Short mmCIF file of C-alpha atoms and ligand atoms in Angstrom, two decimals:
data_model
loop_
_atom_site.label_atom_id
_atom_site.label_comp_id
_atom_site.label_asym_id
_atom_site.label_seq_id
_atom_site.Cartn_x
_atom_site.Cartn_y
_atom_site.Cartn_z
CA MET I 210 -7.07 -9.58 22.40
CA ASP I 211 -7.71 -11.96 19.42
CA THR I 212 -5.62 -10.21 16.51
CA LYS I 213 -8.20 -12.14 14.16
CA LYS I 214 -11.22 -10.64 15.47
CA ALA I 215 -9.17 -7.02 15.73
CA LEU I 216 -8.61 -7.28 12.16
CA ASP I 217 -12.16 -7.94 11.32
CA PHE I 218 -12.62 -5.43 8.86
CA GLU I 219 -12.24 -4.76 5.26
CA THR I 220 -10.41 -2.05 3.89
CA VAL I 221 -11.92 -2.33 0.15
CA GLU I 222 -14.52 -4.42 -0.88
CA LEU I 223 -17.18 -4.87 -3.91
CA ASP I 224 -20.82 -4.44 -3.52
CA ASP I 225 -21.79 -6.06 -6.70
CA PRO I 226 -25.57 -5.73 -6.50
CA ASN I 227 -25.56 -2.20 -5.63
CA SER I 228 -22.45 -1.26 -8.01
CA ALA I 229 -20.49 0.39 -5.14
CA LEU I 230 -17.01 0.45 -4.11
CA VAL I 231 -17.04 0.20 -0.37
CA ILE I 232 -13.95 1.69 1.29
CA ILE I 233 -13.14 3.20 4.86
CA ASP I 234 -12.72 6.86 5.07
CA GLN I 235 -9.63 6.67 6.52
CA THR I 236 -9.15 10.63 6.17
CA LEU I 237 -11.79 10.18 9.34
CA LEU I 238 -9.74 7.79 10.97
CA PRO I 239 -8.77 7.37 14.43
CA ASN I 240 -12.25 9.78 15.32
CA GLU I 241 -14.75 7.93 13.02
CA PHE I 242 -14.67 4.44 11.78
CA THR I 243 -17.35 5.35 8.69
CA TYR I 244 -17.71 3.12 5.42
CA LEU I 245 -18.26 4.77 2.10
CA HIS I 246 -20.25 3.59 -0.75
CA LEU I 247 -19.01 5.25 -3.52
CA THR I 248 -20.46 4.67 -7.26
CA THR I 249 -19.29 6.92 -9.36
CA GLN I 250 -15.96 7.08 -11.36
CA SER I 251 -15.34 10.65 -9.98
CA GLU I 252 -16.10 9.65 -6.41
CA ILE I 253 -13.45 6.69 -6.80
CA TRP I 254 -11.35 8.98 -8.29
CA GLU I 255 -11.36 11.70 -5.45
CA ALA I 256 -11.07 9.05 -2.94
CA ILE I 257 -7.60 7.86 -4.30
CA TYR I 258 -6.41 11.10 -4.43
CA ASP I 259 -7.71 12.81 -1.28
CA LEU I 260 -6.34 9.27 0.79
CA LYS I 261 -9.65 8.09 1.50
CA VAL I 262 -8.31 4.68 0.50
CA ARG I 263 -4.58 4.67 0.26
CA GLY I 264 -1.27 2.51 1.10
CA ALA I 265 -0.07 0.50 -2.35
CA PRO I 266 -1.87 -2.88 -2.67
CA ALA I 267 -5.13 -1.04 -1.26
CA ILE I 268 -5.06 1.51 -3.98
CA GLY I 269 -4.16 -1.00 -6.54
CA ILE I 270 -7.58 -3.49 -5.28
CA ALA I 271 -9.69 -0.04 -5.43
CA ALA I 272 -8.61 0.83 -8.88
CA ALA I 273 -9.42 -2.50 -10.05
CA TYR I 274 -12.86 -2.70 -8.68
CA GLY I 275 -13.21 0.71 -10.14
CA ALA I 276 -12.60 -0.26 -13.43
CA TYR I 277 -14.65 -3.14 -13.47
CA LEU I 278 -17.31 -0.46 -11.86
CA GLY I 279 -16.61 2.07 -14.45
CA ILE I 280 -17.33 -0.42 -17.24
CA LYS I 281 -20.24 -2.60 -15.59
CA GLY I 282 -23.08 -0.22 -16.81
CA SER I 283 -21.44 -0.07 -20.62
CA ILE I 284 -24.12 -0.45 -23.42
CA ALA I 285 -21.24 -1.14 -25.95
CA LYS I 286 -22.30 -4.08 -28.86
CA ASP I 287 -18.84 -4.54 -30.02
CA PHE I 288 -15.31 -5.31 -28.71
CA ASP I 289 -14.12 -2.12 -30.01
CA SER I 290 -16.07 0.41 -28.27
CA PHE I 291 -16.33 -1.79 -25.14
CA TYR I 292 -12.15 -1.47 -25.01
CA LYS I 293 -12.22 2.26 -26.06
CA GLU I 294 -14.48 2.88 -22.87
CA PHE I 295 -12.55 0.95 -20.49
CA LYS I 296 -9.34 2.67 -21.55
CA THR I 297 -11.00 6.00 -21.04
CA VAL I 298 -12.23 4.24 -17.32
CA LYS I 299 -8.38 3.00 -17.23
CA ASP I 300 -6.69 6.17 -18.21
CA TYR I 301 -9.15 8.38 -15.99
CA LEU I 302 -8.20 6.04 -12.62
CA ALA I 303 -4.61 5.78 -13.15
CA SER I 304 -4.25 9.59 -12.99
CA SER I 305 -5.13 9.41 -9.39
CA ARG I 306 -1.63 9.07 -7.83
CA PRO I 307 1.77 8.76 -9.62
CA THR I 308 4.04 6.94 -7.09
CA ALA I 309 2.38 3.40 -5.91
CA VAL I 310 3.10 1.14 -9.04
CA ASN I 311 0.30 -1.15 -7.73
CA LEU I 312 -2.22 1.45 -9.17
CA PHE I 313 -1.02 0.95 -12.80
CA TRP I 314 -0.40 -2.72 -12.12
CA ALA I 315 -3.91 -3.38 -11.41
CA LEU I 316 -4.82 -1.56 -13.93
CA ASP I 317 -3.07 -3.61 -16.68
CA ARG I 318 -3.91 -6.52 -15.23
CA MET I 319 -7.93 -5.61 -15.91
CA ASP I 320 -6.67 -4.61 -19.51
CA THR I 321 -4.82 -8.09 -20.19
CA CYS I 322 -8.37 -9.79 -18.94
CA VAL I 323 -10.35 -7.40 -21.60
CA GLN I 324 -7.88 -8.33 -24.45
CA ASN I 325 -7.49 -12.31 -23.27
CA ASN I 326 -11.02 -12.37 -23.97
CA LYS I 327 -11.99 -9.86 -26.82
CA ASN I 328 -14.13 -12.85 -28.47
CA LYS I 329 -16.51 -13.28 -25.99
CA PRO I 330 -19.57 -11.55 -25.57
CA ILE I 331 -19.44 -8.25 -23.46
CA ALA I 332 -21.45 -9.38 -21.07
CA GLU I 333 -19.00 -12.03 -20.05
CA ILE I 334 -15.92 -9.59 -20.29
CA LYS I 335 -17.69 -7.96 -17.81
CA GLU I 336 -18.13 -11.32 -15.47
CA PHE I 337 -14.25 -12.08 -16.15
CA LEU I 338 -13.38 -8.60 -15.13
CA ARG I 339 -15.23 -8.45 -11.62
CA ARG I 340 -13.46 -12.04 -11.09
CA GLU I 341 -10.12 -10.45 -12.24
CA SER I 342 -10.52 -7.39 -9.60
CA GLU I 343 -12.08 -9.99 -6.95
CA GLU I 344 -8.70 -12.11 -7.33
CA ILE I 345 -6.53 -9.11 -6.98
CA LYS I 346 -8.00 -8.82 -3.75
CA ALA I 347 -7.63 -12.25 -2.93
CA GLU I 348 -4.56 -12.46 -3.78
CA ASP I 349 -3.74 -9.88 -1.94
CA VAL I 350 -4.39 -11.43 1.53
CA TRP I 351 -2.55 -14.74 0.76
CA VAL I 352 0.56 -12.26 -0.57
CA CYS I 353 0.54 -10.40 3.10
CA LYS I 354 0.18 -13.59 5.36
CA THR I 355 3.03 -14.67 3.18
CA ILE I 356 5.41 -12.02 3.50
CA GLY I 357 4.48 -11.99 7.06
CA GLU I 358 5.63 -15.36 7.73
CA TYR I 359 9.18 -14.59 5.85
CA GLY I 360 9.57 -11.48 8.19
CA LEU I 361 8.47 -13.05 11.47
CA SER I 362 11.55 -15.47 10.08
CA LEU I 363 13.91 -12.66 10.96
CA LEU I 364 12.48 -12.04 14.46
CA ARG I 365 12.99 -12.92 18.10
CA PRO I 366 10.11 -12.70 20.97
CA ASN I 367 10.41 -9.39 22.56
CA ILE I 368 12.17 -7.24 20.55
CA GLY I 369 11.77 -3.40 19.76
CA ILE I 370 10.32 -3.12 15.69
CA LEU I 371 10.10 0.68 13.85
CA THR I 372 7.76 1.08 11.58
CA HIS I 373 6.80 4.28 9.28
CA CYS I 374 3.87 5.46 7.82
CA ASN I 375 0.70 2.68 7.44
CA ALA I 376 1.97 -0.44 5.76
CA GLY I 377 -0.86 -2.18 7.54
CA GLN I 378 -4.21 -3.62 7.14
CA LEU I 379 -5.34 -0.48 6.24
CA ALA I 380 -3.15 -0.49 3.40
CA THR I 381 -4.22 -3.80 2.22
CA ALA I 382 -6.85 -6.08 1.64
CA LYS I 383 -6.03 -7.99 5.18
CA TYR I 384 -2.72 -8.39 7.73
CA GLY I 385 -0.71 -5.17 5.84
CA THR I 386 2.88 -5.79 4.54
CA ALA I 387 5.12 -4.37 7.17
CA THR I 388 2.30 -4.87 9.83
CA ALA I 389 2.15 -8.65 8.71
CA PRO I 390 5.37 -9.90 10.72
CA ILE I 391 3.79 -8.00 13.93
CA TYR I 392 0.26 -9.72 13.52
CA LEU I 393 1.61 -12.89 13.13
CA GLY I 394 3.88 -12.96 15.59
CA THR I 395 1.34 -11.29 18.16
CA GLU I 396 -0.95 -14.36 17.34
CA LYS I 397 2.03 -16.87 18.67
CA GLY I 398 2.90 -14.27 21.85
CA TYR I 399 5.92 -13.03 20.41
CA ASN I 400 4.75 -9.96 22.74
CA PHE I 401 6.76 -7.43 20.47
CA LYS I 402 7.48 -3.44 21.50
CA VAL I 403 6.36 -1.47 18.06
CA PHE I 404 7.38 2.02 17.66
CA ALA I 405 5.04 4.20 15.12
CA ASP I 406 6.33 7.12 13.21
CA GLU I 407 3.44 9.61 13.46
CA THR I 408 4.40 10.13 9.76
CA ARG I 409 4.22 13.68 9.11
CA PRO I 410 2.17 15.75 7.54
CA LEU I 411 -0.70 13.22 6.97
CA LEU I 412 -0.07 11.52 10.38
CA GLN I 413 -0.35 8.12 8.61
CA GLY I 414 1.65 6.54 11.68
CA ALA I 415 -0.63 8.32 14.24
CA ARG I 416 -3.82 8.12 13.02
CA LEU I 417 -3.71 4.71 11.23
CA THR I 418 -1.06 2.37 12.08
CA ALA I 419 -1.36 3.29 16.05
CA PHE I 420 -5.13 2.89 15.98
CA GLU I 421 -4.93 -0.61 13.72
CA LEU I 422 -2.10 -2.42 16.09
CA HIS I 423 -3.50 -0.86 19.49
CA LYS I 424 -6.76 -2.07 18.33
CA ALA I 425 -5.24 -5.72 17.53
CA GLY I 426 -3.71 -5.57 21.14
CA VAL I 427 -0.41 -4.90 20.06
CA ASP I 428 2.06 -2.90 22.43
CA VAL I 429 2.36 -0.10 20.12
CA THR I 430 4.08 3.40 21.02
CA LEU I 431 3.80 6.59 19.19
CA ILE I 432 6.42 8.90 18.27
CA CYS I 433 7.04 12.00 16.10
CA ASP I 434 9.44 11.51 13.46
CA ASN I 435 12.00 13.45 14.66
CA MET I 436 12.59 10.70 17.53
CA ALA I 437 13.46 7.91 15.75
CA ALA I 438 16.70 8.65 16.98
CA THR I 439 16.06 8.50 20.42
CA VAL I 440 14.88 5.55 20.68
CA MET I 441 17.02 3.79 18.37
CA ALA I 442 19.89 5.43 20.39
CA ASN I 443 18.39 3.98 23.53
CA GLY I 444 18.26 0.82 22.59
CA TRP I 445 14.80 -0.20 21.75
CA VAL I 446 14.42 -0.84 18.37
CA GLN I 447 16.28 -3.87 16.99
CA ALA I 448 14.59 -4.10 13.64
CA VAL I 449 12.83 -1.72 11.19
CA PHE I 450 10.05 -3.00 8.83
CA VAL I 451 8.48 -0.59 6.69
CA GLY I 452 6.03 -0.91 3.37
CA CYS I 453 6.98 0.56 -0.08
CA ASP I 454 5.17 2.05 -2.82
CA ARG I 455 7.62 1.16 -5.62
CA VAL I 456 10.86 -0.71 -5.58
CA ALA I 457 13.33 0.11 -8.63
CA ALA I 458 15.30 -3.09 -10.15
CA ASN I 459 18.01 -2.03 -8.31
CA GLY I 460 16.24 -2.30 -4.51
CA ASP I 461 15.92 1.69 -4.46
CA ALA I 462 12.80 1.72 -2.61
CA ALA I 463 9.72 4.43 -2.78
CA ASN I 464 8.04 4.86 0.07
CA LYS I 465 5.96 7.32 2.59
CA ILE I 466 8.25 10.73 3.30
CA GLY I 467 10.75 10.19 6.35
CA THR I 468 11.77 6.71 5.46
CA SER I 469 14.75 7.48 3.63
CA GLY I 470 15.75 9.33 6.76
CA VAL I 471 14.73 6.33 9.12
CA ALA I 472 17.06 3.99 6.94
CA ILE I 473 19.77 6.01 7.26
CA LEU I 474 19.36 5.93 11.13
CA ALA I 475 18.84 2.46 11.50
CA HIS I 476 22.46 2.13 9.14
CA ASN I 477 24.43 4.42 11.58
CA TYR I 478 22.96 2.49 14.97
CA GLY I 479 23.82 -1.11 13.06
CA ILE I 480 19.63 -2.40 12.98
CA PRO I 481 18.14 -3.95 9.85
CA PHE I 482 16.24 -2.28 7.77
CA TYR I 483 14.07 -4.75 5.64
CA VAL I 484 11.49 -3.28 3.39
CA CYS I 485 7.84 -5.39 3.14
CA ALA I 486 7.38 -5.51 -0.66
CA PRO I 487 4.46 -7.72 -2.88
CA THR I 488 5.80 -8.34 -6.35
CA SER I 489 2.97 -6.25 -7.66
CA THR I 490 5.23 -3.48 -5.88
CA ILE I 491 8.39 -4.20 -7.29
CA ASP I 492 8.99 -2.23 -11.00
CA MET I 493 11.82 -3.74 -12.77
CA GLU I 494 11.32 -1.66 -15.74
CA CYS I 495 12.18 1.33 -13.86
CA PRO I 496 16.07 0.65 -13.34
CA THR I 497 16.55 3.09 -10.14
CA GLY I 498 15.38 5.31 -7.52
CA LYS I 499 15.77 7.85 -9.80
CA ASP I 500 13.28 7.34 -12.43
CA ILE I 501 10.53 6.80 -9.91
CA HIS I 502 7.98 9.51 -9.87
CA ILE I 503 7.49 10.97 -6.49
CA GLU I 504 4.10 12.75 -6.01
CA GLN I 505 3.53 16.19 -4.95
CA ARG I 506 0.99 17.22 -2.94
CA LYS I 507 -0.74 20.38 -2.13
CA PRO I 508 1.34 22.90 0.70
CA GLU I 509 -2.03 23.06 2.74
CA GLU I 510 -1.10 19.53 3.86
CA VAL I 511 1.83 20.80 5.69
CA SER I 512 0.90 24.53 6.63
CA GLU I 513 -2.97 23.90 8.17
CA LYS I 514 -4.61 20.41 7.37
CA TRP I 515 -4.99 19.03 11.15
CA TYR I 516 -4.77 22.37 12.62
CA ALA I 517 -7.76 24.64 13.98
CA LYS I 518 -5.61 27.53 12.36
CA PRO I 519 -2.74 27.90 10.56
CA MET I 520 0.48 26.88 11.67
CA ALA I 521 2.99 28.50 9.10
CA PRO I 522 3.03 32.34 7.79
CA LYS I 523 1.06 32.96 4.64
CA GLY I 524 2.56 32.78 1.54
CA VAL I 525 5.75 31.13 2.60
CA LYS I 526 6.66 28.71 0.60
CA ILE I 527 6.39 25.10 1.06
CA PHE I 528 7.73 21.96 -0.10
CA ASN I 529 5.59 18.76 0.13
CA PRO I 530 6.84 15.53 -1.64
CA ALA I 531 4.71 12.32 -0.25
CA PHE I 532 7.28 10.12 -0.84
CA ASP I 533 10.75 9.49 -0.90
CA VAL I 534 13.64 6.80 -1.92
CA THR I 535 15.42 4.80 0.49
CA GLU I 536 18.88 3.98 -1.30
CA SER I 537 19.27 0.37 -1.81
CA LYS I 538 23.05 0.50 0.28
CA PHE I 539 20.41 1.06 3.36
CA ILE I 540 18.11 -2.13 2.75
CA SER I 541 18.80 -5.31 4.72
CA GLY I 542 16.47 -7.08 2.64
CA ILE I 543 13.48 -6.98 0.62
CA ILE I 544 11.01 -9.21 1.46
CA THR I 545 8.20 -11.03 -1.00
CA GLU I 546 5.49 -13.26 -0.87
CA TYR I 547 8.30 -15.68 -2.75
CA GLY I 548 11.43 -15.20 -0.03
CA ILE I 549 13.74 -12.54 0.79
CA ALA I 550 15.62 -10.42 -1.59
CA ARG I 551 19.41 -9.39 -0.71
CA HIS I 552 22.52 -7.71 -1.74
CA PRO I 553 23.20 -7.42 -4.80
CA PHE I 554 18.94 -6.92 -5.47
CA LYS I 555 19.03 -6.83 -9.13
CA PRO I 556 20.03 -10.33 -9.76
CA ALA I 557 18.07 -11.23 -6.32
CA LEU I 558 14.81 -9.52 -7.41
CA GLU I 559 15.18 -11.27 -10.73
CA GLU I 560 15.07 -14.63 -9.15
CA ILE I 561 12.13 -13.51 -7.25
CA PHE I 562 10.19 -13.15 -10.63
CA GLN I 563 11.80 -16.29 -11.69
CA LYS I 564 10.09 -18.07 -8.68
CA LYS I 565 6.71 -16.33 -9.36
CA ALA I 566 6.49 -17.38 -12.66
CA ALA I 567 7.52 -20.95 -11.89
CA SER I 568 4.48 -21.27 -9.04
CA LYS I 569 2.40 -20.19 -12.16
CA LYS I 570 3.20 -22.99 -14.33
O1 MRU X 170 -0.01 8.34 0.82
P1 MRU X 170 0.27 7.09 1.39
O2 MRU X 170 -0.37 6.87 2.90
O3 MRU X 170 -0.83 6.24 0.51
O4 MRU X 170 1.64 6.32 1.87
C1 MRU X 170 1.33 4.95 2.00
C2 MRU X 170 3.24 4.21 2.06
O5 MRU X 170 3.57 4.92 2.02
C3 MRU X 170 3.21 3.00 2.55
O6 MRU X 170 4.27 3.18 3.01
C4 MRU X 170 3.09 2.06 1.11
O7 MRU X 170 2.04 2.32 0.79
C5 MRU X 170 3.12 0.63 1.69
S1 MRU X 170 1.64 -0.02 1.78
C6 MRU X 170 1.44 -1.30 2.19
#
């Protein structure tokens, strides 16, 4: 199958004439492929909280469109009132999920756009916001493709690759981050054998990664999270690629719960473990993984969500962190759109940001 055709869907889109954010309802996949047209702020907030749209870059894009739509109908006559309204919209959307830094990064970009244009008429500021949100999405396509090219340079044909959660097309505007080298390699006939961890409790690996890779004609095998050691011990995995929600300045990386265990296993079996991270996911203000706010989610996601009947005794204590932090010592490289950072990560990441700054001049 032609991967370009298989990836021919939009994860997040702006329908400006109808003032709507258009997303695929990812909670219904793989059984139903349904687009939602969200027009109110509470619909957009809930779509992010409920993981109808999810994955760090896609959350950022959705929030940018949400901020534009939230302020598009403003009847404010002066900048101060307009900016006050904008801040209310921004703060509300920012409260939808805490870990993925792209949410705050995208909203801050929209904020900067408002402030940089404060002397312009309100109608023009709104137009700048629309353009900025479209720019955030367009940039993500380039970012993911470039991460894919750097990632692919580390790989050879016919190898086994393991991934965790969904850092794919469904988590970004296109290509995904961890899946980008897989898609680009598949277009070149690399014939990778991909193992997708199912990703308890919300099954992003089973419902989303297996779905999109299979649709794209990639050789993908779904495994339960607790089978990763077995496929590694069997010698079936030569590299691990994962996405991330926030990378701290020292290279510690927060990603979907279970990622850290995969990294420790990869270390044990001598398998390189790569984190694919757009620079929008790297938070140099955050010194280490210990400073990353980890989202705690509802206990029912563990005990009942995907079952016909509850699968845990009523009233039992449940711990449900959505993410964990992989210590940088288990990470072989952090693949960004400005190159691959390696140990020691702090100066390497600083250099990545210097390259980014230089490219903007
Ligand atoms: O809770 P989710 O589904 O939003 O978690 C997603 C992940 O952890 C992804 O791996 C991460 O956001 C990177 S997406 C390119």
